[in-house]
GROMACS .gro file of C-alpha atoms in nm:
model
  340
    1UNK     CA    1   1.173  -1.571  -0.224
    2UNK     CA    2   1.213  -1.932  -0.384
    3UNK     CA    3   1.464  -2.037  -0.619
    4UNK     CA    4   1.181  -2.051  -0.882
    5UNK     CA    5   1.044  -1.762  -0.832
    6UNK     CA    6   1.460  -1.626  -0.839
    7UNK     CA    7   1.489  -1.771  -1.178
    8UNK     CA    8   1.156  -1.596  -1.311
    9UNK     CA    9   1.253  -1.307  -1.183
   10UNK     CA   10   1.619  -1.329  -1.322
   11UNK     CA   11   1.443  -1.471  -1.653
   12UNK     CA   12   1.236  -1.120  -1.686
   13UNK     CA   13   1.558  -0.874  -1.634
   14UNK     CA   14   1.841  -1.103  -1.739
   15UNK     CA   15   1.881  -0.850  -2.109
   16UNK     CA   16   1.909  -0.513  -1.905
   17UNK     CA   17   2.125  -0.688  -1.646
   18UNK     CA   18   2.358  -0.846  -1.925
   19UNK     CA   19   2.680  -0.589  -2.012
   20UNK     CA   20   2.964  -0.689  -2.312
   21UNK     CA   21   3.256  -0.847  -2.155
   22UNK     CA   22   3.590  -0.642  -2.261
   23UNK     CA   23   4.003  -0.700  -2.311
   24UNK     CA   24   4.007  -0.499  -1.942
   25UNK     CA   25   3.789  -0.686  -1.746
   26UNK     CA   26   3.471  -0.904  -1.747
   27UNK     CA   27   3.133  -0.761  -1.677
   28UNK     CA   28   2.958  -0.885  -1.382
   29UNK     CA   29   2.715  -1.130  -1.422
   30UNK     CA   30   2.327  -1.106  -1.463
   31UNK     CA   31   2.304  -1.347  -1.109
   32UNK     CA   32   2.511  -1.151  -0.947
   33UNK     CA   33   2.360  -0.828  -0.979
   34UNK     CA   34   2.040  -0.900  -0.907
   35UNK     CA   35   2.144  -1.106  -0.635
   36UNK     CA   36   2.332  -0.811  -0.482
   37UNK     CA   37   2.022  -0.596  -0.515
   38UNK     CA   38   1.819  -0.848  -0.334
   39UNK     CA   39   2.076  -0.874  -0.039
   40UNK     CA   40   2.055  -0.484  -0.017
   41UNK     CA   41   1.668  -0.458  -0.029
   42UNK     CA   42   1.636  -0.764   0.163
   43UNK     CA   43   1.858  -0.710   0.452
   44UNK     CA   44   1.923  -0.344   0.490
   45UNK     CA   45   2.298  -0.378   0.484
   46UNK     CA   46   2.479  -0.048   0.408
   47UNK     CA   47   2.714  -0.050   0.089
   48UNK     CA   48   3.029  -0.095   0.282
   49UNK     CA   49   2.950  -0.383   0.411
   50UNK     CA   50   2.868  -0.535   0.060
   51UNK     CA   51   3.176  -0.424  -0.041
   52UNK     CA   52   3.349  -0.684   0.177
   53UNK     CA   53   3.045  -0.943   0.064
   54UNK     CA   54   3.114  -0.947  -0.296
   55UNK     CA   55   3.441  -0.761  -0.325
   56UNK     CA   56   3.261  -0.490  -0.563
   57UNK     CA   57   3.323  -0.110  -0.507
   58UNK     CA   58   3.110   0.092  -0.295
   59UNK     CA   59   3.033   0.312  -0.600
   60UNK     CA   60   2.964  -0.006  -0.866
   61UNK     CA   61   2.742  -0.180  -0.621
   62UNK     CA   62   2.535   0.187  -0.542
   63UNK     CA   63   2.554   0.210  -0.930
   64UNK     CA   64   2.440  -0.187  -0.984
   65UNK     CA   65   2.153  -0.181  -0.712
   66UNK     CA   66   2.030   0.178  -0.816
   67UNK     CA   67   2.007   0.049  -1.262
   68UNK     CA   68   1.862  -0.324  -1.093
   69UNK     CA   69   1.588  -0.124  -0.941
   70UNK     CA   70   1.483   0.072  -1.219
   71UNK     CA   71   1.452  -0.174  -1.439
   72UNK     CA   72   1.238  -0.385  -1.185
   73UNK     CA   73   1.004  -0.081  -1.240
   74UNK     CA   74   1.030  -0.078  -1.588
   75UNK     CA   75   1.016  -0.435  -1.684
   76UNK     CA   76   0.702  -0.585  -1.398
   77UNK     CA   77   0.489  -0.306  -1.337
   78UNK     CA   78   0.243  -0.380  -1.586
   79UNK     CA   79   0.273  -0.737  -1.504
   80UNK     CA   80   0.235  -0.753  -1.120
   81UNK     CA   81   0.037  -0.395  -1.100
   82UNK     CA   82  -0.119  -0.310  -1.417
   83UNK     CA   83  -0.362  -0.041  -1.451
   84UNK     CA   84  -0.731  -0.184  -1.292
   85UNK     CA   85  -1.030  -0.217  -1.569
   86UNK     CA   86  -1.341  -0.278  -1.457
   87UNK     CA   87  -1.360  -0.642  -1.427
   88UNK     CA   88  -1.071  -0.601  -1.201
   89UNK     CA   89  -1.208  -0.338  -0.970
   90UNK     CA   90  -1.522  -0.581  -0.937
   91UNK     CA   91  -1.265  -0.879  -0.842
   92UNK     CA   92  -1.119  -0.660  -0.590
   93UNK     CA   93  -1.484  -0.561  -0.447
   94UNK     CA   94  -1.578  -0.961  -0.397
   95UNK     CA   95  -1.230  -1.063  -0.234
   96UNK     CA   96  -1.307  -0.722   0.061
   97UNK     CA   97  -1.674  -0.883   0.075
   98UNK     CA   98  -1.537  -1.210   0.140
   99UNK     CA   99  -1.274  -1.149   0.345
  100UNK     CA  100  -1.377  -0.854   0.578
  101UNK     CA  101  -1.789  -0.821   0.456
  102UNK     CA  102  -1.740  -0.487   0.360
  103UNK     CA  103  -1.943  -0.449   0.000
  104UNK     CA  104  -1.845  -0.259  -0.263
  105UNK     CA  105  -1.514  -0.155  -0.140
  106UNK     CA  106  -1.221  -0.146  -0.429
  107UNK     CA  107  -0.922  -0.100  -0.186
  108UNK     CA  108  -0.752   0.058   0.136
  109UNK     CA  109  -0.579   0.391   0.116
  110UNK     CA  110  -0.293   0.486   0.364
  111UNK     CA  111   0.044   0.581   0.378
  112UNK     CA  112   0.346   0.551   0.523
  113UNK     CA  113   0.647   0.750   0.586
  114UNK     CA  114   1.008   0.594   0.450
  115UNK     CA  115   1.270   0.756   0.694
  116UNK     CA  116   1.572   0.895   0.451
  117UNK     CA  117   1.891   1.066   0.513
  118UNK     CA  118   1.844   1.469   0.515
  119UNK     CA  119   1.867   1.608   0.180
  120UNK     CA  120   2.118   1.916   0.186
  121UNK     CA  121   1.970   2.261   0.162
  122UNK     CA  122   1.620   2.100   0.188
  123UNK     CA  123   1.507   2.260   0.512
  124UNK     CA  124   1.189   2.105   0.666
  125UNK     CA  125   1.014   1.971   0.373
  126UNK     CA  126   1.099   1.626   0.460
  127UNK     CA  127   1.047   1.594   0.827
  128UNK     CA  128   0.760   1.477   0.930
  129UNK     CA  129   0.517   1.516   1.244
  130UNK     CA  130   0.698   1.239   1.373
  131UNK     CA  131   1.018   1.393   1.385
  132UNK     CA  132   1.219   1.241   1.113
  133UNK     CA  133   1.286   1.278   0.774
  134UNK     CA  134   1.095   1.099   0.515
  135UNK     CA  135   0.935   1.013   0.176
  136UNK     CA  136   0.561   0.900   0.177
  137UNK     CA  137   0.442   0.577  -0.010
  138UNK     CA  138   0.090   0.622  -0.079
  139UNK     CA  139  -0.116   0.302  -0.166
  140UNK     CA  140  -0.413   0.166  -0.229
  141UNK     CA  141  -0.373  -0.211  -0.139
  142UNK     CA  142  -0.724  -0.527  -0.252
  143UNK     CA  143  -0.755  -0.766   0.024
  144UNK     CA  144  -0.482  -0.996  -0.063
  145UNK     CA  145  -0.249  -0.753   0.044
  146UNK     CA  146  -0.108  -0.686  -0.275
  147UNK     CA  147  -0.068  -0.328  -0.453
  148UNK     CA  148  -0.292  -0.183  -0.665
  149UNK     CA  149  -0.179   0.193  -0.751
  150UNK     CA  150   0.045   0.380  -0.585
  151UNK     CA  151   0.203   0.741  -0.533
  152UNK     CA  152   0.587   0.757  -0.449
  153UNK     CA  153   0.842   1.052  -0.340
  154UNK     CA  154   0.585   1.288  -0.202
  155UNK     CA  155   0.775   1.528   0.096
  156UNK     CA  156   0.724   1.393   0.428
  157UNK     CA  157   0.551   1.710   0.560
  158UNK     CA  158   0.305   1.692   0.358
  159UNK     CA  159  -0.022   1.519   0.442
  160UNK     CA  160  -0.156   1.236   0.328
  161UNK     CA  161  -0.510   1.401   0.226
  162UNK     CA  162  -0.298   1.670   0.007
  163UNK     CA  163  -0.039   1.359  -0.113
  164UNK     CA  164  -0.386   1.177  -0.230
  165UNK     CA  165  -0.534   1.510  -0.377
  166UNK     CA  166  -0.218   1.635  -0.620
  167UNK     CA  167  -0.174   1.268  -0.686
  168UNK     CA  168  -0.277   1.099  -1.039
  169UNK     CA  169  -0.499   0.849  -0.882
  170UNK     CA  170  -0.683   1.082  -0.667
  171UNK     CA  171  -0.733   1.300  -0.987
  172UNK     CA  172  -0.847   1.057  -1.187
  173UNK     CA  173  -1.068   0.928  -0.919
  174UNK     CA  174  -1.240   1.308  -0.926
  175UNK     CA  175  -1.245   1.306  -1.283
  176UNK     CA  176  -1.392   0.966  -1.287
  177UNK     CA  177  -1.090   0.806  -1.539
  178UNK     CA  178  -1.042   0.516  -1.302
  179UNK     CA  179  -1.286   0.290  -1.479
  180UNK     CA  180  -1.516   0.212  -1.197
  181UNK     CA  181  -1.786  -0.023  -1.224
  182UNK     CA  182  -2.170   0.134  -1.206
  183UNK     CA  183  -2.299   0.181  -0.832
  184UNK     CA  184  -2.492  -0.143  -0.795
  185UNK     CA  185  -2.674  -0.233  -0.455
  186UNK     CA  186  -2.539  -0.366  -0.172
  187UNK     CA  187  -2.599  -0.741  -0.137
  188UNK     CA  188  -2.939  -0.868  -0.037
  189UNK     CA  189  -3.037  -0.493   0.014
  190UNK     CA  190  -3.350  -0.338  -0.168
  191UNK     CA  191  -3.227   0.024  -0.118
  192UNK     CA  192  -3.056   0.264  -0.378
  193UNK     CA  193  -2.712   0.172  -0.532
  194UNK     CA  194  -2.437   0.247  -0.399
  195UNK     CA  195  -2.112   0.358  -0.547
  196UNK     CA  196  -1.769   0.195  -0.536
  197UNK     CA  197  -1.581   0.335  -0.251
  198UNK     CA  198  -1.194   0.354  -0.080
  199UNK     CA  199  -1.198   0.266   0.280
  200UNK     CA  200  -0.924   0.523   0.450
  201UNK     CA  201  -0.836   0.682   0.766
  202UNK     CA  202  -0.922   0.996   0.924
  203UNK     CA  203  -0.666   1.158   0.754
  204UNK     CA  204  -0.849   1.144   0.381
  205UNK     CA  205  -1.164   1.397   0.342
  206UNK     CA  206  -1.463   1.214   0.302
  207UNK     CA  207  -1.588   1.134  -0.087
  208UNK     CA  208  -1.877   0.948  -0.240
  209UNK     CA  209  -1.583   0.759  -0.334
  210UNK     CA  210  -1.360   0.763  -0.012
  211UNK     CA  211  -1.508   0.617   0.309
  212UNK     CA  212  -1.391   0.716   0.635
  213UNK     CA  213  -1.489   0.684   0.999
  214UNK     CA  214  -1.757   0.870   1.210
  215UNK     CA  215  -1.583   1.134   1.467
  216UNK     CA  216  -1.529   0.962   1.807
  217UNK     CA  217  -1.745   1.215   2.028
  218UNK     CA  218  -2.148   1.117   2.023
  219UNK     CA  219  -2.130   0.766   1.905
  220UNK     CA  220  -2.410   0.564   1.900
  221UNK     CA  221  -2.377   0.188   1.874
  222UNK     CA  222  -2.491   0.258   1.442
  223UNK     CA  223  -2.181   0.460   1.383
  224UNK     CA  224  -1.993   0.241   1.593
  225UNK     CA  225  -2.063  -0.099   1.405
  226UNK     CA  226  -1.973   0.111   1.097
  227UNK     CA  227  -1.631   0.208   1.231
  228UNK     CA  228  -1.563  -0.119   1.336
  229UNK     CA  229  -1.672  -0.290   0.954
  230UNK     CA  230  -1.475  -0.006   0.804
  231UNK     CA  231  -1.163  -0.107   1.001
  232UNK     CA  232  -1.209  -0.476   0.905
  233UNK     CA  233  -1.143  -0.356   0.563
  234UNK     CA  234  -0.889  -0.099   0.642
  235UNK     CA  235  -0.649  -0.292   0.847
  236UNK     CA  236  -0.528  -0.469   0.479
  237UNK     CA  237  -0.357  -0.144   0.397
  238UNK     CA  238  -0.198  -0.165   0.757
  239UNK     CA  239  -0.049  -0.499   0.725
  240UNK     CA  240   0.033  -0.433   0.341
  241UNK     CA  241   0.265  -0.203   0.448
  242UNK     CA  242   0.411  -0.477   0.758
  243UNK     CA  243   0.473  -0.705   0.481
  244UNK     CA  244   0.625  -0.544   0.299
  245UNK     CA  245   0.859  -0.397   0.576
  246UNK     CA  246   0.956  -0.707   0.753
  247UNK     CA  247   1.025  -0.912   0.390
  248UNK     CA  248   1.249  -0.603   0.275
  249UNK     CA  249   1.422  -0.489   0.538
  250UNK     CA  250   1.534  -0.199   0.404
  251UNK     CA  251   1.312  -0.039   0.586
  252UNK     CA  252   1.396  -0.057   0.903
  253UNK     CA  253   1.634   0.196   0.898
  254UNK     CA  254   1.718   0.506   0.775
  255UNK     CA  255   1.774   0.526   0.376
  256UNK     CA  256   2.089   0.668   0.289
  257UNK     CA  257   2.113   0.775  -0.004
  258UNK     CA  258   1.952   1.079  -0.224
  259UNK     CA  259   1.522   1.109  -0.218
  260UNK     CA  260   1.561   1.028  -0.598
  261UNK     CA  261   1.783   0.698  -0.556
  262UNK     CA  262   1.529   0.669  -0.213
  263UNK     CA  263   1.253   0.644  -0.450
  264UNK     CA  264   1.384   0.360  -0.701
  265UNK     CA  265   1.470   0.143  -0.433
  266UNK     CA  266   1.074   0.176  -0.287
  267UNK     CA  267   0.971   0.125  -0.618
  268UNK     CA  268   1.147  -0.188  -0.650
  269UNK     CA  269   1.011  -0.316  -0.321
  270UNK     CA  270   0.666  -0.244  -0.393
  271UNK     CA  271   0.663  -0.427  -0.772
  272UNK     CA  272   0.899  -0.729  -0.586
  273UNK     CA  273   0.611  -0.703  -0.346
  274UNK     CA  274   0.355  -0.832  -0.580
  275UNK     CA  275   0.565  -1.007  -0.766
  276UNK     CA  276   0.623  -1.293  -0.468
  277UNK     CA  277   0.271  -1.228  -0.311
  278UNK     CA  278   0.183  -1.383  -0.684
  279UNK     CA  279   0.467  -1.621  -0.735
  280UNK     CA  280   0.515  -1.761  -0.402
  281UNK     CA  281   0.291  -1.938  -0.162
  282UNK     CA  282   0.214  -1.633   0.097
  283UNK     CA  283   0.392  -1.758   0.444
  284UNK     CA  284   0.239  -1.494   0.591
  285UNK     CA  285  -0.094  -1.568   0.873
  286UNK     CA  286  -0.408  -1.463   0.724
  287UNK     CA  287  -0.593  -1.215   0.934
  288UNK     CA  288  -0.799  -1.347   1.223
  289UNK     CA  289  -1.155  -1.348   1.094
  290UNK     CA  290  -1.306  -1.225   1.441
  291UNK     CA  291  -1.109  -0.902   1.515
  292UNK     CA  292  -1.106  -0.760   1.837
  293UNK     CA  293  -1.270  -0.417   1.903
  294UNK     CA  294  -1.066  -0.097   1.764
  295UNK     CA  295  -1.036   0.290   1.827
  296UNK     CA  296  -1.099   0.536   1.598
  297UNK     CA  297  -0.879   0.869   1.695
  298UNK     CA  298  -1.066   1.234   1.643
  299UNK     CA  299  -1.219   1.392   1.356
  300UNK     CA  300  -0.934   1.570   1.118
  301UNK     CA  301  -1.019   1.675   0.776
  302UNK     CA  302  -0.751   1.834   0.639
  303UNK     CA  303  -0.996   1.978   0.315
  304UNK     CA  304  -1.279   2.141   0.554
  305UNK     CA  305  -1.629   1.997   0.585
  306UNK     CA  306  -1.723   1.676   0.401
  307UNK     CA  307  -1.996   1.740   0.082
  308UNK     CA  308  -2.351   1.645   0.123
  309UNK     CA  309  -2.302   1.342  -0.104
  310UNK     CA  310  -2.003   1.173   0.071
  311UNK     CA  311  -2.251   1.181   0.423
  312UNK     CA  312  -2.534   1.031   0.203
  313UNK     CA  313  -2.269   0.755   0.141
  314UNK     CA  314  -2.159   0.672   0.456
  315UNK     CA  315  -2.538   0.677   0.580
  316UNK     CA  316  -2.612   0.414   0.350
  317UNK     CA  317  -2.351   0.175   0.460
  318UNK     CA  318  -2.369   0.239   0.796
  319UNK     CA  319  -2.821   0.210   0.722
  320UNK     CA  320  -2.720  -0.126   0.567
  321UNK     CA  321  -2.437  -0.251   0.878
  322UNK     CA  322  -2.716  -0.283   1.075
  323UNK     CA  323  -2.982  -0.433   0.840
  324UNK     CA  324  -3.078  -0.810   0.835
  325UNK     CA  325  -2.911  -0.816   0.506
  326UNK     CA  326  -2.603  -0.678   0.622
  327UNK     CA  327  -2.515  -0.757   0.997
  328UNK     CA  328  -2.271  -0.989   1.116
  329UNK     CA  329  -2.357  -1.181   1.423
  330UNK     CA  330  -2.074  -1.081   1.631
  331UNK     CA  331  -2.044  -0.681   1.542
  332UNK     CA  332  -2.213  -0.598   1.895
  333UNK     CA  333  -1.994  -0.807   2.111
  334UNK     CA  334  -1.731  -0.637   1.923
  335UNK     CA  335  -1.810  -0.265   1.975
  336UNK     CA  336  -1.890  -0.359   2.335
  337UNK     CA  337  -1.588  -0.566   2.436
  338UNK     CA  338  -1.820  -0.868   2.518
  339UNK     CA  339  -1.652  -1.135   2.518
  340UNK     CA  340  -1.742  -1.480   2.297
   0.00000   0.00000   0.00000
């Protein structure tokens, strides 16, 4: 983070950060608490070792970092992740085409487990299938890696598919509240429209609106070449979450501290997240535009049998993959490990 994107950030929370001085002592500074938060989300350190940092108490700098990152939530998530209209979702669409030539595609749906300290008297409800405890961050994520809705705090045993289902987003995508543009055809295609979809994993039940691979067994090279141009647009959700991992360290280790304290601090990373992917000049590498080829594991759907219209979907892209209008030159070499 830059020093001016510090100050903007210290500009937006500076009046909840700012507490009345008294004849006892002198309230710590706006600066300095958001600088501690940072050093905590940024680095990982544990609360004892901040206490020798900046000579605070373990409990005021658990108290300072926990109120810092609630009001990061409160004060920029409208700014840096408002709700998407339907100009927005159509800006989203064009940066997937340009970037990974996937049309029509409004974001990348995944999630990923935050290892936490066992809650007492919680049993198995956090432990996960890969056995550790943890809280899921589910997110859909545009192609400039940046958040675009997301679902918090959800028990690490459950699955994503179910997270997605009893989730507010993937209600209002079923109710169709999410303001999504018409279906409008796929670019230079003369075929039928074709809806706004969610490129996702194997995990997620298929959806007129939520893409997902063809099972491994019985491919031909057609559902091949539309594996491999759905993982072009998947892998954004993939190194969303890398991002956002290796700039906040926090992450990589254990949280320790309560599922409900766990939750504000992933909060804060996520809206900090956007906040420098807009504010600062990404140092990041782009993504290579040629990818090399990529696996796609076995068939899982958690919610039985895909519907009739989800299949008519993904028959329609993959129709379209391997169209004039809609092949890329190098797709085969890709699906057959031939090299350029």
């Amino acid at each position: 983070m830059s020093v001016a994107t510090f100050d903007i950030l210290l500009a937006s929370l500076r009046s909840g950060l700012t507490f009345q001085d008294t004849t006892m002592r002198r309230s710590i500074s706006p600066e300095e608490r958001l600088l501690l938060t940072l050093r905590f989300l940024a680095t990982g350190n544990s609360f004892a070792s901040l206490h020798y940092e900046y000579l605070l108490g373990i409990s005021t700098i658990s108290g300072i970092v926990c109120h810092t990152c609630q009001l990061i939530w409160q004060r920029l998530r409208e700014a840096v992740m408002p709700t998407p209209t339907a100009d927005d979702w159509l800006q989203i669409a064009d940066g997937f085409y340009q970037s990974s030539q996937f049309p029509n595609c409004i974001g990348a749906l995944d999630g990923k487990h935050i290892r936490v300290k066992k809650p007492p008297h919680s049993g198995s409800q956090y432990f996960n299938y890969k056995q550790y405890f943890s809280i899921v961050l589910l997110a859909l994520v545009d192609s400039n890696y940046r958040f675009i809705i997301v679902d918090i705090g959800a028990y690490g045993s459950t699955a994503d598919a179910r997270i997605f289902c009893s989730s507010r987003m993937g209600e209002r995508l079923r109710a169709n509240q999410l303001a999504l543009p018409e279906p409008r055809r796929l670019p230079g295609s003369s075929a039928s429209a074709a809806p706004f979809v969610i490129v996702a994993d194997e995990g997620f039940a298929l959806s007129p609106h939520v893409m997902r691979a063809f099972p491994r067994r019985n491919l031909d090279d057609r559902k091949r070449i539309f594996n491999y141009r759905l993982s072009r647009a998947r892998r954004y959700v993939e190194c969303a979450f890398g991002i956002l991992s290796n700039k906040w360290r926090v992450f990589m280790s254990s949280l320790q501290m309560s599922p409900q304290n766990a939750t504000l601090v992933i909060q804060a990373c996520v809206i900090l997240h956007n906040f420098t992917r807009i504010h600062d000049v990404p140092s990041e590498p782009e993504v290579a535009p040629f990818p090399t080829t990529t696996s796609v594991g076995l068939d899982h759907n958690p919610q039985g049998r895909p519907g009739s219209a989800g299949l008519a979907v993904r028959e329609l892209f993959a129709d379209y993959f391997i169209s004039p209008e809609g092949a890329l030159s190098w797709q085969l070499n890709s699906i057959r490990g031939t090299r350029r």
